JSON list of C-alpha atoms in Angstrom, two decimals:
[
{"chain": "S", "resi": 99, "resn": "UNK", "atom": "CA", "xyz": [130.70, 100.45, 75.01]},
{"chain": "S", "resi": 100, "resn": "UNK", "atom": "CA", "xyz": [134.00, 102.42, 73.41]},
{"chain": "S", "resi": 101, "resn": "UNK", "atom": "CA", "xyz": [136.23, 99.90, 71.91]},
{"chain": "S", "resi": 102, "resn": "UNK", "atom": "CA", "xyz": [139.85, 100.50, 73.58]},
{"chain": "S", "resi": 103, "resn": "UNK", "atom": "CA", "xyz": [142.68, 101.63, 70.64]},
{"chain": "S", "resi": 104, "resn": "UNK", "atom": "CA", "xyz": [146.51, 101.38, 71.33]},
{"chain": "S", "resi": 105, "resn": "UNK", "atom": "CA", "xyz": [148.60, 103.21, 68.48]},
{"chain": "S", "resi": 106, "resn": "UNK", "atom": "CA", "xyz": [152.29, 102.37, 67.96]},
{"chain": "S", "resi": 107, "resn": "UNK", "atom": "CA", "xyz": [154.64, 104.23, 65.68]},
{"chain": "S", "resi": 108, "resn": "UNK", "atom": "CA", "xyz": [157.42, 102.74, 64.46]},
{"chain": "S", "resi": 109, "resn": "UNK", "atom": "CA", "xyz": [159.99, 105.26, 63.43]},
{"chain": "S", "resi": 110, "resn": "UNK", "atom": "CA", "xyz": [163.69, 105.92, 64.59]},
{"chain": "S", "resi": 111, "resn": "UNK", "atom": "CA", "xyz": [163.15, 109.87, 64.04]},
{"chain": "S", "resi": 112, "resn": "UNK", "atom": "CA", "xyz": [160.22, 109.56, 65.76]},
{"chain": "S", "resi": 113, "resn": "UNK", "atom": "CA", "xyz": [161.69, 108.32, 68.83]},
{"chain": "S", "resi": 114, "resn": "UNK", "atom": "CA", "xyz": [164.54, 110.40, 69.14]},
{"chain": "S", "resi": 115, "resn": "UNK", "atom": "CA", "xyz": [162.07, 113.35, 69.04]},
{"chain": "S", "resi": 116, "resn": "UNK", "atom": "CA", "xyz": [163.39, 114.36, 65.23]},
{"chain": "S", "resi": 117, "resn": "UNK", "atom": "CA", "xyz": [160.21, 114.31, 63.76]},
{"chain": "S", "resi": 118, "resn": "UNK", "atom": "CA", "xyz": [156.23, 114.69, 64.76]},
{"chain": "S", "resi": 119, "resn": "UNK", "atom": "CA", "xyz": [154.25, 111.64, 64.16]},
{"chain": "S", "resi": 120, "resn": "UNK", "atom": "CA", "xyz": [151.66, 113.66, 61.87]},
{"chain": "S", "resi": 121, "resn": "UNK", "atom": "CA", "xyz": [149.78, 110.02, 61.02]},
{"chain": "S", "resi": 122, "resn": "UNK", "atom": "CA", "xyz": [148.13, 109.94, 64.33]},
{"chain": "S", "resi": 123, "resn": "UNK", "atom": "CA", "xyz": [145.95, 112.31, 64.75]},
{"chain": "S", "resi": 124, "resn": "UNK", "atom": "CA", "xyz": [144.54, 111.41, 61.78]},
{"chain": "S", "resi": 125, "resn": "UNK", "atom": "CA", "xyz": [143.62, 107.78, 63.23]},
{"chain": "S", "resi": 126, "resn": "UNK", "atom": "CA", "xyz": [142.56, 109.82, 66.68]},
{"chain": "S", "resi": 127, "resn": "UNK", "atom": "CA", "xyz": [139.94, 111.68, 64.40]},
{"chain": "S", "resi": 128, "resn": "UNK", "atom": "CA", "xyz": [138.54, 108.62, 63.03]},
{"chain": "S", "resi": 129, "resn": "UNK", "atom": "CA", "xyz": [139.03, 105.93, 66.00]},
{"chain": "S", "resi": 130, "resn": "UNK", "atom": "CA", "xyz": [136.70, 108.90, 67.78]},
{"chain": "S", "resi": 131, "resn": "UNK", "atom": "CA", "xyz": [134.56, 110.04, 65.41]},
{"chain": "S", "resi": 132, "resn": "UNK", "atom": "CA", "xyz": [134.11, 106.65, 62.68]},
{"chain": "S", "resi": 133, "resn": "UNK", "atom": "CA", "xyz": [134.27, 103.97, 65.34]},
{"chain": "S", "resi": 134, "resn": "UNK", "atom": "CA", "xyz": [133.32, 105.49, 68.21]},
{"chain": "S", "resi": 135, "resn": "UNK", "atom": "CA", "xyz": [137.01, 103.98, 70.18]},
{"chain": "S", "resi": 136, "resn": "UNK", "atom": "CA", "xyz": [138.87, 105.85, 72.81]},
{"chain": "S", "resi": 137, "resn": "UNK", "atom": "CA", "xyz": [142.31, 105.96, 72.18]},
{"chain": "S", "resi": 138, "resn": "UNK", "atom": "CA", "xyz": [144.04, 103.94, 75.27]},
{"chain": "S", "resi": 139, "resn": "UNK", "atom": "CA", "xyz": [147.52, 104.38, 74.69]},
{"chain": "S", "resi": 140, "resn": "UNK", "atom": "CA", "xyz": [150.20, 105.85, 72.11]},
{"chain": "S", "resi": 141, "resn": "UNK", "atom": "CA", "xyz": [153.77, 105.00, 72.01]},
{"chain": "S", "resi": 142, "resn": "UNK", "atom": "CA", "xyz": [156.60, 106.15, 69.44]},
{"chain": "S", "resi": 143, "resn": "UNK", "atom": "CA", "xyz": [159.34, 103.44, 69.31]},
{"chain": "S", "resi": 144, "resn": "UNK", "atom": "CA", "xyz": [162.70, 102.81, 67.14]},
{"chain": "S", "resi": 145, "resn": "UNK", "atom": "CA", "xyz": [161.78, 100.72, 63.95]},
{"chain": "S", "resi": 146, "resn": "UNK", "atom": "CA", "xyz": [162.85, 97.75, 66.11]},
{"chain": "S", "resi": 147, "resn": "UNK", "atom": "CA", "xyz": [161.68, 94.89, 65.96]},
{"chain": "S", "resi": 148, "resn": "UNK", "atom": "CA", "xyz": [161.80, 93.83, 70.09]},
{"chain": "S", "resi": 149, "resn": "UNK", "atom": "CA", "xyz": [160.14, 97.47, 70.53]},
{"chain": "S", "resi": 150, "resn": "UNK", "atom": "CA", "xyz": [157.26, 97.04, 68.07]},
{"chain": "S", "resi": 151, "resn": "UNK", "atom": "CA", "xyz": [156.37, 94.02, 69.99]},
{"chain": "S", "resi": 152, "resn": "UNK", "atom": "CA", "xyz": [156.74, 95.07, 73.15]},
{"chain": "S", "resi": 153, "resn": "UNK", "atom": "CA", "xyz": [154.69, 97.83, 72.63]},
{"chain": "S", "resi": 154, "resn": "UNK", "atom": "CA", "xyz": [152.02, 96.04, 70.93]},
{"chain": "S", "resi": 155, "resn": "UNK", "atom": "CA", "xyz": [151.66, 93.29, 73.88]},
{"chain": "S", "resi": 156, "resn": "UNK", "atom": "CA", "xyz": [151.97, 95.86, 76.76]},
{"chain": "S", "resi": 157, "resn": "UNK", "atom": "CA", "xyz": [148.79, 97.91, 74.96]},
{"chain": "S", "resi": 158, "resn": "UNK", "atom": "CA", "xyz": [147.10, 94.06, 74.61]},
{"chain": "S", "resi": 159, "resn": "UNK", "atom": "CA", "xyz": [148.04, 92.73, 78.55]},
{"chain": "S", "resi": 160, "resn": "UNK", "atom": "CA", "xyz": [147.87, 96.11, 79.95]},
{"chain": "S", "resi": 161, "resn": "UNK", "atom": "CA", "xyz": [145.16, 98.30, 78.60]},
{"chain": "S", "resi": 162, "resn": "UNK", "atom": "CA", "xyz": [143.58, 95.46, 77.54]},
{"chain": "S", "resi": 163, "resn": "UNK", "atom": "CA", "xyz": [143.23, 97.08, 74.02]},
{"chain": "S", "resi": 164, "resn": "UNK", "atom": "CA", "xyz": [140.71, 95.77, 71.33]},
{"chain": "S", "resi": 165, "resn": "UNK", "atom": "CA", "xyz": [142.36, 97.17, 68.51]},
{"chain": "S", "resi": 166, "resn": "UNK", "atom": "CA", "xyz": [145.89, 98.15, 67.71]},
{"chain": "S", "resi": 167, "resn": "UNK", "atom": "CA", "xyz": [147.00, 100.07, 64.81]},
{"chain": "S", "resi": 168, "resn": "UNK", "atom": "CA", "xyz": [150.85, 100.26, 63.89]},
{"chain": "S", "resi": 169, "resn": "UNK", "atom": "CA", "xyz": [152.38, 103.33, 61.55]},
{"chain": "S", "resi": 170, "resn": "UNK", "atom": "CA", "xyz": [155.46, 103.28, 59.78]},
{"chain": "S", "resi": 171, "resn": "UNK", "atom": "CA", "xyz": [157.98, 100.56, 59.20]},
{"chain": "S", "resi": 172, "resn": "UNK", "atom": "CA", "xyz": [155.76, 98.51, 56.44]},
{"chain": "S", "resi": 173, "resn": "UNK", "atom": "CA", "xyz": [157.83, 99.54, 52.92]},
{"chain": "S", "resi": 174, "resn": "UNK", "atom": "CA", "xyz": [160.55, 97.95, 51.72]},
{"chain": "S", "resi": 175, "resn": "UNK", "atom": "CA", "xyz": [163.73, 99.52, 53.35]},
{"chain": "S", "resi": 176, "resn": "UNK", "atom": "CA", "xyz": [165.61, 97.75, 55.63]},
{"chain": "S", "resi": 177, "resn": "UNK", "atom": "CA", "xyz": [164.73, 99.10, 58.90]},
{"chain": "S", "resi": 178, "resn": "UNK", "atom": "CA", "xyz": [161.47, 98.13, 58.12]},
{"chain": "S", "resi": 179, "resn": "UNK", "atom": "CA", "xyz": [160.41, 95.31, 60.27]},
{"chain": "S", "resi": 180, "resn": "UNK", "atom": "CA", "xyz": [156.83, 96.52, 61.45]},
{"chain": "S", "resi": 181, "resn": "UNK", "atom": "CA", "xyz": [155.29, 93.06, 59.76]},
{"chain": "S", "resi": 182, "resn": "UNK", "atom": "CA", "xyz": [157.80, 91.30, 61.02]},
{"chain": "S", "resi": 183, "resn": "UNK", "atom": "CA", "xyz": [157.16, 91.98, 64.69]},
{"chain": "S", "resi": 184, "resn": "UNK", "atom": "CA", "xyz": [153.42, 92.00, 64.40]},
{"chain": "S", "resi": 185, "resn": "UNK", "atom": "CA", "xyz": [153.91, 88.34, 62.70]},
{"chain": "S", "resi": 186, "resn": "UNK", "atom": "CA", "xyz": [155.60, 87.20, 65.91]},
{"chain": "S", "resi": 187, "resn": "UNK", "atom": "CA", "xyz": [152.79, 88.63, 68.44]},
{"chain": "S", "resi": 188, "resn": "UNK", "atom": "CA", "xyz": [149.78, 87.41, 66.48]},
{"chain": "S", "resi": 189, "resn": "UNK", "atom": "CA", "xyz": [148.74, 83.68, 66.64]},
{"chain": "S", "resi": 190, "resn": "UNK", "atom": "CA", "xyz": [146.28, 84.06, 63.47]},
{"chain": "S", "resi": 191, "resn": "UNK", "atom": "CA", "xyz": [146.25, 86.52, 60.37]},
{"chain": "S", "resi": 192, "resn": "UNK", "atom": "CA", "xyz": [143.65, 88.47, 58.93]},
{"chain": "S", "resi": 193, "resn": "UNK", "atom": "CA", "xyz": [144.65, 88.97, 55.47]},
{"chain": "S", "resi": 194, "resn": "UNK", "atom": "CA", "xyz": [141.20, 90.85, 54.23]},
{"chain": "S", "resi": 195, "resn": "UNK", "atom": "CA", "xyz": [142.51, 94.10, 56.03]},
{"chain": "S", "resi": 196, "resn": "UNK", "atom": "CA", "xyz": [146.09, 94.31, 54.23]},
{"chain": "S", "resi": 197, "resn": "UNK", "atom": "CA", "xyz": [144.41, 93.33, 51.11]},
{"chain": "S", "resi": 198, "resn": "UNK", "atom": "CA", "xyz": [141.97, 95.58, 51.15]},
{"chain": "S", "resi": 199, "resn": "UNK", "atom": "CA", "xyz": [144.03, 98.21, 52.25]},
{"chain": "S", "resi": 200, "resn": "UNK", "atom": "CA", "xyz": [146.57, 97.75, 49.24]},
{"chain": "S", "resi": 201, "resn": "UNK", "atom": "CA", "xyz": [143.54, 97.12, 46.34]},
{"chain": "S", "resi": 202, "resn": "UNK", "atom": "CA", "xyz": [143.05, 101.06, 47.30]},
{"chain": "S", "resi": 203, "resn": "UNK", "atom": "CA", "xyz": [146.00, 102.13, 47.42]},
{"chain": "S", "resi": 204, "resn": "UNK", "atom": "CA", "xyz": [146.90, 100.44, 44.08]},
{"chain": "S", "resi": 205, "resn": "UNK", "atom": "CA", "xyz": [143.77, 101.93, 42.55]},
{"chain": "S", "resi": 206, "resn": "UNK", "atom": "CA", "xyz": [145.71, 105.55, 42.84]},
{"chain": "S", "resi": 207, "resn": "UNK", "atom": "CA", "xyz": [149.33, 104.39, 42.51]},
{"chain": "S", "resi": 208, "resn": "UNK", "atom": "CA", "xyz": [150.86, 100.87, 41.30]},
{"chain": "S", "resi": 209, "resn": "UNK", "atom": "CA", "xyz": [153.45, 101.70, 44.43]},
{"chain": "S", "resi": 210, "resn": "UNK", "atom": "CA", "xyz": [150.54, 100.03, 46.61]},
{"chain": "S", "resi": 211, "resn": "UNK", "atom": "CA", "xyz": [152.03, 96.92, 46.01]},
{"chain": "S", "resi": 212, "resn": "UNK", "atom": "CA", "xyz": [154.97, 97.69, 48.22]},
{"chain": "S", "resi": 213, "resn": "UNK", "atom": "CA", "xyz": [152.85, 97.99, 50.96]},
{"chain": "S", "resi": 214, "resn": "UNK", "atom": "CA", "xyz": [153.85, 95.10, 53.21]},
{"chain": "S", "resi": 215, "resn": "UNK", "atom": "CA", "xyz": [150.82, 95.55, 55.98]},
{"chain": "S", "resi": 216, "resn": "UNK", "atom": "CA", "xyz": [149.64, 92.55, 57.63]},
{"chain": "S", "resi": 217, "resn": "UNK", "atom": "CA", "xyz": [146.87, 92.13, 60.30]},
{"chain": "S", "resi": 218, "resn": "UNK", "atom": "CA", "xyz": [146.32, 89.37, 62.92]},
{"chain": "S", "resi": 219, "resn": "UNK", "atom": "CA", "xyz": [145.34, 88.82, 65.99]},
{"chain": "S", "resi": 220, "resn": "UNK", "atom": "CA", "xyz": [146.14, 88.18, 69.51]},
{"chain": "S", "resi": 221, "resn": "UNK", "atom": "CA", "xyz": [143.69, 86.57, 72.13]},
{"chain": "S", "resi": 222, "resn": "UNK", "atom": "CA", "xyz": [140.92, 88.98, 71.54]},
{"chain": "S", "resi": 223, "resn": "UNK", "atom": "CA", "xyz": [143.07, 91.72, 69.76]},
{"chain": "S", "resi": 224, "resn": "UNK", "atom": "CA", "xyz": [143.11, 92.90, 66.58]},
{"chain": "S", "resi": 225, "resn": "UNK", "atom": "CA", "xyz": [146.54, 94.41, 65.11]},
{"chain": "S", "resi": 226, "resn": "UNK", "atom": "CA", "xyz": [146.47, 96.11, 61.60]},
{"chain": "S", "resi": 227, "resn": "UNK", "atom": "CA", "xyz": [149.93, 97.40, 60.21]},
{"chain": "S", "resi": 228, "resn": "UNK", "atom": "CA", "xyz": [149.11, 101.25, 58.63]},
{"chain": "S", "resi": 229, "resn": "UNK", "atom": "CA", "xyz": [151.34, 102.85, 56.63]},
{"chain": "S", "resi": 230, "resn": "UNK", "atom": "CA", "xyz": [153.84, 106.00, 58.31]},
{"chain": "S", "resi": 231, "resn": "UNK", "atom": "CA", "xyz": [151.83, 109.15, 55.98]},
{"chain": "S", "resi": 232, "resn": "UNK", "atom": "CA", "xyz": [148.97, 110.66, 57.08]},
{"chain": "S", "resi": 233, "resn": "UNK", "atom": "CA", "xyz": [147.51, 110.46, 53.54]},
{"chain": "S", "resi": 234, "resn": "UNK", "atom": "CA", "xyz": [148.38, 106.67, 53.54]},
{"chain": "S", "resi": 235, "resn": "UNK", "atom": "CA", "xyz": [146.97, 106.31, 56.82]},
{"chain": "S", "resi": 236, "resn": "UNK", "atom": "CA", "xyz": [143.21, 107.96, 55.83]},
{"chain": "S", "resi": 237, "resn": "UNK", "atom": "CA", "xyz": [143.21, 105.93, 52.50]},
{"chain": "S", "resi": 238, "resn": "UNK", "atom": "CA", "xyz": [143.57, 102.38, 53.95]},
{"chain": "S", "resi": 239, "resn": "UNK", "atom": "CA", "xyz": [141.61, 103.02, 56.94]},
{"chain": "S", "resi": 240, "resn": "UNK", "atom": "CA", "xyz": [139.24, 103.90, 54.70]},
{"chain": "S", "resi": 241, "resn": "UNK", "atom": "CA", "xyz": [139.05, 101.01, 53.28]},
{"chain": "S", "resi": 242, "resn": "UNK", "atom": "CA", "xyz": [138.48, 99.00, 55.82]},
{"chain": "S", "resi": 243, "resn": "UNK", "atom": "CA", "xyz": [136.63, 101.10, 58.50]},
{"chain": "S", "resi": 244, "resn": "UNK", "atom": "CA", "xyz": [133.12, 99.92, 57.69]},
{"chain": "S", "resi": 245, "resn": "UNK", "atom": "CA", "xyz": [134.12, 96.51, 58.55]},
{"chain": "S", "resi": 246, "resn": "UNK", "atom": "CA", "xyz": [136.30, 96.78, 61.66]},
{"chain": "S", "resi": 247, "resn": "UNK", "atom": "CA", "xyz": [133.52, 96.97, 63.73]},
{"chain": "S", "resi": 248, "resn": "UNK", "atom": "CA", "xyz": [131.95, 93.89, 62.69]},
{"chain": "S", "resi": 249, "resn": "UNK", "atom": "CA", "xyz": [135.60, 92.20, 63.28]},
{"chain": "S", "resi": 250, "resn": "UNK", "atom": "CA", "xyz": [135.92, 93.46, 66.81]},
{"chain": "S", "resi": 251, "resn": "UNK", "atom": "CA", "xyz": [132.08, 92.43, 67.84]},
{"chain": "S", "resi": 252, "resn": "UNK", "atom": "CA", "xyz": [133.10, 89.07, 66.67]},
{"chain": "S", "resi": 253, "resn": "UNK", "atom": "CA", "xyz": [136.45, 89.28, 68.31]},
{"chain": "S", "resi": 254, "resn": "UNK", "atom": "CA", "xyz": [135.61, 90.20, 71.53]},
{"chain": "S", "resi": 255, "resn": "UNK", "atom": "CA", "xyz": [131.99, 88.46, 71.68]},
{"chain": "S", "resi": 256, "resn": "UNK", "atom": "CA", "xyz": [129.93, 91.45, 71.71]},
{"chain": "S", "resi": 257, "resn": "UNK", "atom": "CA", "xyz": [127.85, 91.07, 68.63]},
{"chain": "S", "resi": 258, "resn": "UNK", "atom": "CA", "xyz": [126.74, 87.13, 68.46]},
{"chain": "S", "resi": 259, "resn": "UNK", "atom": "CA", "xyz": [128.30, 84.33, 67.05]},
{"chain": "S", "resi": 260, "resn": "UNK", "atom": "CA", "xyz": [127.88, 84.72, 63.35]},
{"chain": "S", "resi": 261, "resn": "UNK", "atom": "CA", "xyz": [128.89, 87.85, 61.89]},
{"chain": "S", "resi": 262, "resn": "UNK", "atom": "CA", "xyz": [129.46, 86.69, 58.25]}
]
């Protein structure tokens, strides 16, 4: 069985149809090829945070998604409130992911550390916040690829009750 991926972009270019969302193909190519997902549904939405959330629960109640990743909206400008929404959809965090994802991006650049990613999830959903780059994107996912399907066997109770 495929695990079901939603993708949301946050990014007020984005949505006005300014600028190409160049970060998602690069998750398509390794959703497909590294996990083995289908990609469900993609929306770009305004760096807002009642549009971030909407998107994220219509991908969870609609298309029933397993996993959603989020681009963009994770630094430290102000119209950055991807971690913000994603806090108010989840009921529990997964800090590992975020963590992880920063201890690699740190090991390049000390500007890791203003990565403001969180993960969580939702029912039997998992939400990781990516950052907006494609090169940002490939780094933390792969840093945490090798473990995300353990997380979503456990999840979704396809893999047994003790995973760890």
């Amino acid at each position: 069985m495929r695990w079901k991926v939603g993708l949301v972009c946050a990014s007020d270019s984005g949505s006005r149809g300014e600028r190409e969302d160049t970060s998602a193909q690069v998750i398509r190519e390794l959703v497909e090829e590294e996990l083995f997902g289908e990609l469900v549904d993609y929306q770009v939405v305004p760096d807002e945070t009642q549009d971030i959330m909407a998107a994220m629960i219509e991908m969870m109640d609609y298309y029933q998604a397993d996993l959603i990743f989020t681009t963009g909206g994770i630094g430290m400008m102000p119209r950055d409130v991807t971690p913000e929404a994603t806090l108010k959809v989840i009921e529990r965090q997964t800090p590992g992911f975020p963590e992880a994802m920063r201890y690699a991006m740190m090991r390049k650049s000390g500007a890791g550390m203003l990565n403001r990613a969180t993960a969580g999830i939702r029912g039997k959903t998992l939400i990781i916040n990516l950052p907006g780059t494609p090169e940002g994107v490939h780094e933390c996912l792969s840093a945490i690829l090798d473990q995300l399907p353990r997380a979503l066997r456990a999840l979704t109770g396809r893999g047994g009750d003790h995973l760890l």
